[in-house]
Amino acid sequence: MKSERILTGIIAVCGLFLLIYACSFEAPISYDPVGPKAFPILLMGLITASAVYLTVRPAIMFEPVELGWTKHLLGKLVLCVLALTVYAVIFEGFGFIVATLLMTIAVGKLFNGKTIPVAITGLVLSVCTYYLFDRVLDVPLPLGFFG
């Protein structure tokens, strides 16, 4: 319970700083009537408000979960952070589809997923989300090897 409150407190503080940063965001080209900062402000506001609620809510409202901070769990957390960092680094060069596929496989294997289902899920997820962002939402994403 204490570790949950510490984590959500850290998320709340980080979310607040990102919310302040999002409020001062100015894009050189405004292609949206609301402006480019509406989405980051809304997202950071929701994340910050949710984290503050989770930090200060009464203990009677939830059952405490003891994670048991073992070396195995900490190792998996470190590997997950490493996978997300590598994803951010290779995103531009490899492109959205390949980077997302590799990250999905890495995280799936961290959760003891079988290789073939994890790879198929990663491929479907990366292609479908690319199509959603590119065609439906009209958000350009890097193609990497396919560009």
GROMACS .gro file of C-alpha atoms in nm:
model
  147
    1MET     CA    1   0.000   0.000   0.000
    2LYS     CA    2   0.278   0.239   0.086
    3SER     CA    3   0.466   0.169  -0.237
    4GLU     CA    4   0.147   0.230  -0.437
    5ARG     CA    5   0.102   0.571  -0.276
    6ILE     CA    6   0.467   0.661  -0.333
    7LEU     CA    7   0.446   0.564  -0.701
    8THR     CA    8   0.120   0.751  -0.762
    9GLY     CA    9   0.262   1.053  -0.576
   10ILE     CA   10   0.563   1.053  -0.809
   11ILE     CA   11   0.331   1.021  -1.110
   12ALA     CA   12   0.120   1.311  -0.979
   13VAL     CA   13   0.424   1.538  -0.941
   14CYS     CA   14   0.558   1.444  -1.286
   15GLY     CA   15   0.211   1.490  -1.436
   16LEU     CA   16   0.182   1.835  -1.279
   17PHE     CA   17   0.516   1.945  -1.427
   18LEU     CA   18   0.415   1.807  -1.768
   19LEU     CA   19   0.078   1.982  -1.740
   20ILE     CA   20   0.253   2.314  -1.675
   21TYR     CA   21   0.484   2.247  -1.969
   22ALA     CA   22   0.187   2.158  -2.194
   23CYS     CA   23   0.015   2.487  -2.108
   24SER     CA   24   0.311   2.680  -2.246
   25PHE     CA   25   0.339   2.470  -2.562
   26GLU     CA   26   0.330   2.673  -2.883
   27ALA     CA   27   0.350   2.512  -3.225
   28PRO     CA   28   0.479   2.709  -3.524
   29ILE     CA   29   0.185   2.594  -3.740
   30SER     CA   30  -0.169   2.576  -3.608
   31TYR     CA   31  -0.367   2.324  -3.810
   32ASP     CA   32  -0.644   2.275  -3.555
   33PRO     CA   33  -0.897   2.536  -3.438
   34VAL     CA   34  -0.839   2.439  -3.074
   35GLY     CA   35  -0.462   2.440  -3.119
   36PRO     CA   36  -0.202   2.170  -3.071
   37LYS     CA   37  -0.187   2.197  -2.694
   38ALA     CA   38  -0.543   2.086  -2.613
   39PHE     CA   39  -0.468   1.713  -2.626
   40PRO     CA   40  -0.154   1.724  -2.404
   41ILE     CA   41  -0.331   1.947  -2.152
   42LEU     CA   42  -0.633   1.715  -2.138
   43LEU     CA   43  -0.417   1.403  -2.112
   44MET     CA   44  -0.184   1.542  -1.844
   45GLY     CA   45  -0.479   1.684  -1.652
   46LEU     CA   46  -0.649   1.344  -1.641
   47ILE     CA   47  -0.328   1.161  -1.549
   48THR     CA   48  -0.245   1.412  -1.275
   49ALA     CA   49  -0.597   1.413  -1.130
   50SER     CA   50  -0.613   1.032  -1.131
   51ALA     CA   51  -0.272   1.002  -0.965
   52VAL     CA   52  -0.364   1.257  -0.697
   53TYR     CA   53  -0.685   1.065  -0.626
   54LEU     CA   54  -0.497   0.734  -0.599
   55THR     CA   55  -0.242   0.896  -0.368
   56VAL     CA   56  -0.484   1.052  -0.119
   57ARG     CA   57  -0.781   0.813  -0.126
   58PRO     CA   58  -0.875   0.649   0.205
   59ALA     CA   59  -0.723   0.307   0.267
   60ILE     CA   60  -1.068   0.160   0.329
   61MET     CA   61  -1.154   0.200  -0.041
   62PHE     CA   62  -0.918  -0.070  -0.166
   63GLU     CA   63  -0.762  -0.397  -0.068
   64PRO     CA   64  -0.390  -0.371  -0.010
   65VAL     CA   65  -0.183  -0.575  -0.252
   66GLU     CA   66   0.163  -0.682  -0.145
   67LEU     CA   67   0.382  -0.710  -0.450
   68GLY     CA   68   0.669  -0.878  -0.277
   69TRP     CA   69   0.961  -0.683  -0.418
   70THR     CA   70   1.180  -0.975  -0.518
   71LYS     CA   71   1.492  -0.963  -0.732
   72HIS     CA   72   1.295  -1.137  -1.007
   73LEU     CA   73   1.023  -0.868  -1.008
   74LEU     CA   74   1.275  -0.584  -0.998
   75GLY     CA   75   1.466  -0.745  -1.285
   76LYS     CA   76   1.148  -0.758  -1.493
   77LEU     CA   77   1.074  -0.394  -1.413
   78VAL     CA   78   1.423  -0.292  -1.521
   79LEU     CA   79   1.388  -0.493  -1.844
   80CYS     CA   80   1.050  -0.328  -1.912
   81VAL     CA   81   1.199   0.020  -1.866
   82LEU     CA   82   1.489  -0.083  -2.090
   83ALA     CA   83   1.246  -0.207  -2.360
   84LEU     CA   84   1.055   0.122  -2.351
   85THR     CA   85   1.380   0.320  -2.369
   86VAL     CA   86   1.500   0.120  -2.669
   87TYR     CA   87   1.157   0.174  -2.827
   88ALA     CA   88   1.196   0.551  -2.792
   89VAL     CA   89   1.549   0.539  -2.937
   90ILE     CA   90   1.468   0.324  -3.243
   91PHE     CA   91   1.125   0.476  -3.313
   92GLU     CA   92   1.244   0.723  -3.580
   93GLY     CA   93   1.500   0.502  -3.750
   94PHE     CA   94   1.312   0.172  -3.757
   95GLY     CA   95   0.968   0.327  -3.796
   96PHE     CA   96   0.649   0.286  -3.597
   97ILE     CA   97   0.554  -0.062  -3.718
   98VAL     CA   98   0.891  -0.232  -3.659
   99ALA     CA   99   0.964  -0.050  -3.331
  100THR     CA  100   0.618  -0.127  -3.193
  101LEU     CA  101   0.644  -0.490  -3.303
  102LEU     CA  102   0.980  -0.532  -3.126
  103MET     CA  103   0.861  -0.357  -2.812
  104THR     CA  104   0.541  -0.562  -2.799
  105ILE     CA  105   0.738  -0.886  -2.834
  106ALA     CA  106   0.980  -0.780  -2.560
  107VAL     CA  107   0.705  -0.687  -2.316
  108GLY     CA  108   0.503  -0.997  -2.407
  109LYS     CA  109   0.801  -1.220  -2.332
  110LEU     CA  110   0.848  -1.038  -1.999
  111PHE     CA  111   0.497  -1.154  -1.909
  112ASN     CA  112   0.592  -1.513  -2.003
  113GLY     CA  113   0.399  -1.513  -2.330
  114LYS     CA  114   0.460  -1.779  -2.592
  115THR     CA  115   0.669  -1.656  -2.883
  116ILE     CA  116   0.430  -1.718  -3.175
  117PRO     CA  117   0.115  -1.566  -3.015
  118VAL     CA  118   0.319  -1.270  -2.887
  119ALA     CA  119   0.468  -1.210  -3.234
  120ILE     CA  120   0.127  -1.235  -3.404
  121THR     CA  121  -0.030  -1.001  -3.149
  122GLY     CA  122   0.257  -0.756  -3.189
  123LEU     CA  123   0.226  -0.758  -3.567
  124VAL     CA  124  -0.152  -0.707  -3.559
  125LEU     CA  125  -0.120  -0.435  -3.293
  126SER     CA  126   0.152  -0.243  -3.476
  127VAL     CA  127  -0.014  -0.257  -3.819
  128CYS     CA  128  -0.364  -0.175  -3.688
  129THR     CA  129  -0.249   0.117  -3.472
  130TYR     CA  130  -0.039   0.250  -3.760
  131TYR     CA  131  -0.344   0.235  -3.986
  132LEU     CA  132  -0.557   0.402  -3.717
  133PHE     CA  133  -0.313   0.690  -3.668
  134ASP     CA  134  -0.222   0.733  -4.035
  135ARG     CA  135  -0.559   0.690  -4.208
  136VAL     CA  136  -0.828   0.759  -3.947
  137LEU     CA  137  -0.666   1.021  -3.723
  138ASP     CA  138  -0.440   1.164  -3.997
  139VAL     CA  139  -0.134   1.161  -3.771
  140PRO     CA  140   0.184   1.094  -3.968
  141LEU     CA  141   0.413   0.833  -3.813
  142PRO     CA  142   0.766   0.740  -3.923
  143LEU     CA  143   0.782   0.448  -4.166
  144GLY     CA  144   1.148   0.360  -4.111
  145PHE     CA  145   1.235   0.063  -4.332
  146PHE     CA  146   0.909   0.093  -4.526
  147GLY     CA  147   0.953   0.461  -4.618
   0.00000   0.00000   0.00000
